[in-house]
Amino acid sequence: MHELQRSVSDFRAAYDRAPCGLFTATAGGKILQANRTFCEWLGFSATELVGHRTFLDLLTMGGKIFLQTHLSPLLQVQRSVAEVKLDMRRQDGAVVPMMVNVCRVNEGGVELDEFAVMVMGDRHKYERELVAARSRSDEALKAKETAELALRLADRRKDEFLATLAHELRTPLSAMRSAIDLLSRQQGLSADTVWPLEMLDRQLDQATRLADDLFDVSRIAEGKIEIKKTRVEIGAIIHEVIESTRARQAGSESSHEFDVRLPDDPLFLSADPVRLAQIVQNLLNNAFRYTPSGGKIGLLVTRQGDAVVITVGDSGIGISHEDLTTIFTMFAQVPSGHGRSKGGLGIGLALVRALVQLHDGQLTAASEGPGKGSTFEVRLPALRADHASSVEETRLSAANQSLSAPSKQRRVLVVDDSEDAAASLALLLQAEGHTVETASCGLDSLRVEDAFHPDAVILDLGLPDIDGTEVARRIRSRRGSDVMLIALTGWQAEVEPNPDENPFDAYFVKPANISELLDKLANKTQ
């Protein structure tokens, strides 16, 4: 009984507090019950309304006419009427426009009308606010879509710019590389000449790596970068990187304590050897860049469970907790406290992370804060060592084949629309004993090839009239396998043409590695 009374009390309270006016009247209009909301809207107390006034008493003259001519007949026929506007009069005489909903029910044989009313001003206010909110929401959504589109376009333009910049850098870099290699091969150079050449060589390597990174960044953004996995022994990769790093640091004005620790047993993993070396090299470059002269840099390789772990640590400028959250973001830079001289472009670590992820690995960074150094850890899936002997035999066989490659003079046609690039490469090849002709466009190259009858043609793919690939197809159709066709490209870091349509014997990315290019020419079979 007590629970029933409490339920009735709760219902009455909810009825009184309802946000709309609620009242019940007989079919004749006498008010039997009204909630507090309805009473307050009209300025009556419940006792003044209930049992003393009818619905008709509360209406204006126009409302009374509408009730008698429309609402009552409809209610009699339909048993309910919704969304009808009626003007009611407050106790003080003020007119209150109401939206009326009424339903006729039968309770114990008695016909009753149950009303739910809403002040029209409030309703219109709510409707206007709803329309305004919807309008603001639509405008915000359109603004968001416009901003997202602009951001995508900006990102695409940025990626296109980076790719174009990397491409445009490669042609002058290629000419400089050939010139430096040509000068370096001269005998009897004085110390005053050797040092500038070595300095230029180091700076050119740095510029080339920058162009490579820029190009890789654009390819990653477009989802086009690929890796060529093979079984590699991590120690061999590390040794190559260390040799390159130490050679580069030997000519640097700063000096560091560089500690390298490798496992006694070989560790194998499935990886792209070029990209793996790029990962380690970029981490070491980062460590040397942000570690003052005299600081310590360490490279540690270990086996931890099913993973090969590569750790690069330094005693350099360190990284704040805030910067650790953005360190792998493209173009992010860590404040060095030394101006921007060591800032870089902020693409190295972002590129490393992308390459590690392509190897199904993980890259993490740690630092105790500014001035306390930093540590970068790469974890890559390890392979069993049971293929060590076969991999080593394959590597040694390839090395022996390379060492035993015969050296032979060739007739070489160099085709490049950059006169400096063509001339410098031609001089370098001539210094190696080859007979060389040059051409600056596709049509010219076909005429020279027909008269010169070269053993090999080195073609820049981006020629102004006929692209290098089409030139190669025409030469191949005339000469067959009698001629070696080598492509020089400033666009593709990895070229995987369709074997059925590929006219080239080899691809080199500008600036080409001269030793590898010479080896390729030496290995041409007649």
PDB file of C-alpha atoms in Angstrom, residues 229-383:
ATOM      1  CA  LYS A 229      62.674  -8.332 -49.105  1.00  0.00           C
ATOM      2  CA  THR A 230      65.354 -10.978 -49.117  1.00  0.00           C
ATOM      3  CA  ARG A 231      67.248 -12.919 -46.465  1.00  0.00           C
ATOM      4  CA  VAL A 232      69.944 -10.618 -45.117  1.00  0.00           C
ATOM      5  CA  GLU A 233      72.470 -10.891 -42.323  1.00  0.00           C
ATOM      6  CA  ILE A 234      72.220  -7.771 -40.191  1.00  0.00           C
ATOM      7  CA  GLY A 235      75.950  -7.688 -39.440  1.00  0.00           C
ATOM      8  CA  ALA A 236      76.853  -7.259 -43.113  1.00  0.00           C
ATOM      9  CA  ILE A 237      74.428  -4.350 -43.440  1.00  0.00           C
ATOM     10  CA  ILE A 238      75.726  -2.719 -40.260  1.00  0.00           C
ATOM     11  CA  HIS A 239      79.352  -3.011 -41.368  1.00  0.00           C
ATOM     12  CA  GLU A 240      78.581  -1.236 -44.655  1.00  0.00           C
ATOM     13  CA  VAL A 241      76.768   1.559 -42.833  1.00  0.00           C
ATOM     14  CA  ILE A 242      79.562   1.911 -40.259  1.00  0.00           C
ATOM     15  CA  GLU A 243      82.198   2.116 -42.978  1.00  0.00           C
ATOM     16  CA  SER A 244      80.231   4.833 -44.748  1.00  0.00           C
ATOM     17  CA  THR A 245      79.596   6.709 -41.499  1.00  0.00           C
ATOM     18  CA  ARG A 246      83.205   6.626 -40.348  1.00  0.00           C
ATOM     19  CA  ALA A 247      84.460   7.725 -43.754  1.00  0.00           C
ATOM     20  CA  ARG A 248      82.078  10.657 -43.676  1.00  0.00           C
ATOM     21  CA  GLN A 249      82.961  11.601 -40.092  1.00  0.00           C
ATOM     22  CA  ALA A 250      86.687  11.408 -40.855  1.00  0.00           C
ATOM     23  CA  GLY A 251      86.372  14.576 -42.884  1.00  0.00           C
ATOM     24  CA  SER A 252      84.145  16.330 -40.369  1.00  0.00           C
ATOM     25  CA  GLU A 253      85.343  19.079 -38.043  1.00  0.00           C
ATOM     26  CA  SER A 254      83.634  17.425 -35.061  1.00  0.00           C
ATOM     27  CA  SER A 255      84.667  14.169 -33.420  1.00  0.00           C
ATOM     28  CA  HIS A 256      82.636  11.661 -31.424  1.00  0.00           C
ATOM     29  CA  GLU A 257      83.198   8.513 -29.440  1.00  0.00           C
ATOM     30  CA  PHE A 258      81.493   5.906 -31.615  1.00  0.00           C
ATOM     31  CA  ASP A 259      80.883   2.501 -30.031  1.00  0.00           C
ATOM     32  CA  VAL A 260      79.503  -0.394 -32.096  1.00  0.00           C
ATOM     33  CA  ARG A 261      78.487  -3.729 -30.607  1.00  0.00           C
ATOM     34  CA  LEU A 262      77.343  -6.622 -32.777  1.00  0.00           C
ATOM     35  CA  PRO A 263      76.402 -10.173 -31.741  1.00  0.00           C
ATOM     36  CA  ASP A 264      78.967 -12.944 -32.124  1.00  0.00           C
ATOM     37  CA  ASP A 265      76.555 -15.128 -34.093  1.00  0.00           C
ATOM     38  CA  PRO A 266      74.969 -13.965 -37.363  1.00  0.00           C
ATOM     39  CA  LEU A 267      71.384 -12.683 -37.170  1.00  0.00           C
ATOM     40  CA  PHE A 268      69.182 -13.105 -40.210  1.00  0.00           C
ATOM     41  CA  LEU A 269      65.984 -11.329 -41.127  1.00  0.00           C
ATOM     42  CA  SER A 270      63.769 -10.820 -44.145  1.00  0.00           C
ATOM     43  CA  ALA A 271      64.406  -7.259 -45.267  1.00  0.00           C
ATOM     44  CA  ASP A 272      65.228  -4.978 -48.130  1.00  0.00           C
ATOM     45  CA  PRO A 273      68.999  -4.535 -47.683  1.00  0.00           C
ATOM     46  CA  VAL A 274      68.988  -1.051 -49.228  1.00  0.00           C
ATOM     47  CA  ARG A 275      66.108   0.139 -47.061  1.00  0.00           C
ATOM     48  CA  LEU A 276      67.521  -1.531 -43.953  1.00  0.00           C
ATOM     49  CA  ALA A 277      70.814   0.289 -44.471  1.00  0.00           C
ATOM     50  CA  GLN A 278      68.827   3.492 -44.996  1.00  0.00           C
ATOM     51  CA  ILE A 279      67.062   2.984 -41.656  1.00  0.00           C
ATOM     52  CA  VAL A 280      70.310   2.550 -39.722  1.00  0.00           C
ATOM     53  CA  GLN A 281      72.093   5.306 -41.641  1.00  0.00           C
ATOM     54  CA  ASN A 282      69.346   7.851 -40.972  1.00  0.00           C
ATOM     55  CA  LEU A 283      69.320   7.038 -37.258  1.00  0.00           C
ATOM     56  CA  LEU A 284      73.103   7.434 -37.090  1.00  0.00           C
ATOM     57  CA  ASN A 285      72.955  10.666 -39.092  1.00  0.00           C
ATOM     58  CA  ASN A 286      70.395  11.944 -36.616  1.00  0.00           C
ATOM     59  CA  ALA A 287      72.603  10.974 -33.659  1.00  0.00           C
ATOM     60  CA  PHE A 288      75.709  12.651 -35.084  1.00  0.00           C
ATOM     61  CA  ARG A 289      73.754  15.777 -36.038  1.00  0.00           C
ATOM     62  CA  TYR A 290      72.329  16.342 -32.562  1.00  0.00           C
ATOM     63  CA  THR A 291      75.342  15.267 -30.503  1.00  0.00           C
ATOM     64  CA  PRO A 292      77.975  17.960 -29.854  1.00  0.00           C
ATOM     65  CA  SER A 293      81.603  17.218 -30.657  1.00  0.00           C
ATOM     66  CA  GLY A 294      83.150  14.975 -28.015  1.00  0.00           C
ATOM     67  CA  GLY A 295      79.852  13.256 -27.260  1.00  0.00           C
ATOM     68  CA  LYS A 296      79.139   9.541 -27.294  1.00  0.00           C
ATOM     69  CA  ILE A 297      77.173   7.590 -29.882  1.00  0.00           C
ATOM     70  CA  GLY A 298      76.412   3.900 -29.631  1.00  0.00           C
ATOM     71  CA  LEU A 299      75.042   1.281 -32.012  1.00  0.00           C
ATOM     72  CA  LEU A 300      73.909  -2.003 -30.486  1.00  0.00           C
ATOM     73  CA  VAL A 301      72.417  -5.029 -32.277  1.00  0.00           C
ATOM     74  CA  THR A 302      70.889  -7.863 -30.226  1.00  0.00           C
ATOM     75  CA  ARG A 303      68.509 -10.789 -30.537  1.00  0.00           C
ATOM     76  CA  GLN A 304      65.518 -10.562 -28.189  1.00  0.00           C
ATOM     77  CA  GLY A 305      63.152 -13.485 -28.575  1.00  0.00           C
ATOM     78  CA  ASP A 306      61.803 -13.461 -32.114  1.00  0.00           C
ATOM     79  CA  ALA A 307      63.105  -9.975 -32.862  1.00  0.00           C
ATOM     80  CA  VAL A 308      66.312  -8.365 -34.059  1.00  0.00           C
ATOM     81  CA  VAL A 309      66.729  -5.162 -32.061  1.00  0.00           C
ATOM     82  CA  ILE A 310      68.819  -2.270 -33.391  1.00  0.00           C
ATOM     83  CA  THR A 311      69.477   0.440 -30.812  1.00  0.00           C
ATOM     84  CA  VAL A 312      71.073   3.802 -31.594  1.00  0.00           C
ATOM     85  CA  GLY A 313      71.836   5.950 -28.558  1.00  0.00           C
ATOM     86  CA  ASP A 314      73.618   9.250 -28.055  1.00  0.00           C
ATOM     87  CA  SER A 315      74.599  11.716 -25.348  1.00  0.00           C
ATOM     88  CA  GLY A 316      73.308  14.645 -27.378  1.00  0.00           C
ATOM     89  CA  ILE A 317      70.767  17.397 -26.874  1.00  0.00           C
ATOM     90  CA  GLY A 318      67.965  15.045 -25.837  1.00  0.00           C
ATOM     91  CA  ILE A 319      64.236  15.310 -26.472  1.00  0.00           C
ATOM     92  CA  SER A 320      61.528  16.799 -24.268  1.00  0.00           C
ATOM     93  CA  HIS A 321      58.493  14.739 -23.279  1.00  0.00           C
ATOM     94  CA  GLU A 322      56.285  16.919 -25.503  1.00  0.00           C
ATOM     95  CA  ASP A 323      58.542  16.494 -28.534  1.00  0.00           C
ATOM     96  CA  LEU A 324      58.635  12.714 -28.085  1.00  0.00           C
ATOM     97  CA  THR A 325      54.963  12.632 -29.071  1.00  0.00           C
ATOM     98  CA  THR A 326      55.641  14.338 -32.426  1.00  0.00           C
ATOM     99  CA  ILE A 327      59.221  13.311 -33.209  1.00  0.00           C
ATOM    100  CA  PHE A 328      58.148  10.939 -36.014  1.00  0.00           C
ATOM    101  CA  THR A 329      55.788  13.451 -37.639  1.00  0.00           C
ATOM    102  CA  MET A 330      56.778  14.676 -41.090  1.00  0.00           C
ATOM    103  CA  PHE A 331      58.780  17.945 -40.938  1.00  0.00           C
ATOM    104  CA  ALA A 332      58.847  17.926 -37.124  1.00  0.00           C
ATOM    105  CA  GLN A 333      62.036  19.394 -35.685  1.00  0.00           C
ATOM    106  CA  VAL A 334      63.437  19.221 -32.179  1.00  0.00           C
ATOM    107  CA  PRO A 335      64.691  22.554 -30.786  1.00  0.00           C
ATOM    108  CA  SER A 336      68.446  22.182 -30.527  1.00  0.00           C
ATOM    109  CA  GLY A 337      69.363  25.255 -28.588  1.00  0.00           C
ATOM    110  CA  HIS A 338      71.946  25.998 -31.290  1.00  0.00           C
ATOM    111  CA  GLY A 339      69.747  27.930 -33.695  1.00  0.00           C
ATOM    112  CA  ARG A 340      68.626  26.136 -36.839  1.00  0.00           C
ATOM    113  CA  SER A 341      72.063  25.151 -38.082  1.00  0.00           C
ATOM    114  CA  LYS A 342      71.467  21.521 -37.147  1.00  0.00           C
ATOM    115  CA  GLY A 343      67.708  21.455 -37.634  1.00  0.00           C
ATOM    116  CA  GLY A 344      67.520  19.554 -40.917  1.00  0.00           C
ATOM    117  CA  LEU A 345      64.237  19.262 -42.789  1.00  0.00           C
ATOM    118  CA  GLY A 346      62.512  17.044 -40.259  1.00  0.00           C
ATOM    119  CA  ILE A 347      61.922  14.149 -42.663  1.00  0.00           C
ATOM    120  CA  GLY A 348      64.565  11.621 -41.585  1.00  0.00           C
ATOM    121  CA  LEU A 349      62.761  10.084 -38.613  1.00  0.00           C
ATOM    122  CA  ALA A 350      59.380  10.117 -40.373  1.00  0.00           C
ATOM    123  CA  LEU A 351      60.977   8.233 -43.254  1.00  0.00           C
ATOM    124  CA  VAL A 352      62.642   5.765 -40.875  1.00  0.00           C
ATOM    125  CA  ARG A 353      59.326   5.009 -39.171  1.00  0.00           C
ATOM    126  CA  ALA A 354      57.598   4.405 -42.516  1.00  0.00           C
ATOM    127  CA  LEU A 355      60.367   2.058 -43.674  1.00  0.00           C
ATOM    128  CA  VAL A 356      60.341   0.172 -40.362  1.00  0.00           C
ATOM    129  CA  GLN A 357      56.568  -0.288 -40.616  1.00  0.00           C
ATOM    130  CA  LEU A 358      56.962  -1.631 -44.160  1.00  0.00           C
ATOM    131  CA  HIS A 359      59.230  -4.284 -42.612  1.00  0.00           C
ATOM    132  CA  ASP A 360      56.509  -5.169 -40.055  1.00  0.00           C
ATOM    133  CA  GLY A 361      58.687  -3.652 -37.359  1.00  0.00           C
ATOM    134  CA  GLN A 362      58.407  -1.080 -34.595  1.00  0.00           C
ATOM    135  CA  LEU A 363      60.334   2.136 -33.948  1.00  0.00           C
ATOM    136  CA  THR A 364      60.390   3.835 -30.551  1.00  0.00           C
ATOM    137  CA  ALA A 365      62.214   6.834 -29.108  1.00  0.00           C
ATOM    138  CA  ALA A 366      63.177   7.548 -25.511  1.00  0.00           C
ATOM    139  CA  SER A 367      64.884  10.423 -23.723  1.00  0.00           C
ATOM    140  CA  GLU A 368      65.138  11.629 -20.144  1.00  0.00           C
ATOM    141  CA  GLY A 369      64.774  15.190 -21.352  1.00  0.00           C
ATOM    142  CA  PRO A 370      66.730  18.054 -22.922  1.00  0.00           C
ATOM    143  CA  GLY A 371      70.481  17.687 -22.563  1.00  0.00           C
ATOM    144  CA  LYS A 372      70.261  14.024 -21.559  1.00  0.00           C
ATOM    145  CA  GLY A 373      70.653  12.278 -24.898  1.00  0.00           C
ATOM    146  CA  SER A 374      68.213  10.029 -26.702  1.00  0.00           C
ATOM    147  CA  THR A 375      67.750   6.410 -27.719  1.00  0.00           C
ATOM    148  CA  PHE A 376      66.018   5.004 -30.790  1.00  0.00           C
ATOM    149  CA  GLU A 377      65.093   1.336 -30.955  1.00  0.00           C
ATOM    150  CA  VAL A 378      64.111  -0.623 -34.062  1.00  0.00           C
ATOM    151  CA  ARG A 379      62.533  -4.057 -33.601  1.00  0.00           C
ATOM    152  CA  LEU A 380      62.300  -6.280 -36.684  1.00  0.00           C
ATOM    153  CA  PRO A 381      61.122  -9.903 -37.034  1.00  0.00           C
ATOM    154  CA  ALA A 382      64.102 -12.283 -36.965  1.00  0.00           C
ATOM    155  CA  LEU A 383      64.648 -15.377 -39.120  1.00  0.00           C
TER     156      LEU A 383
END
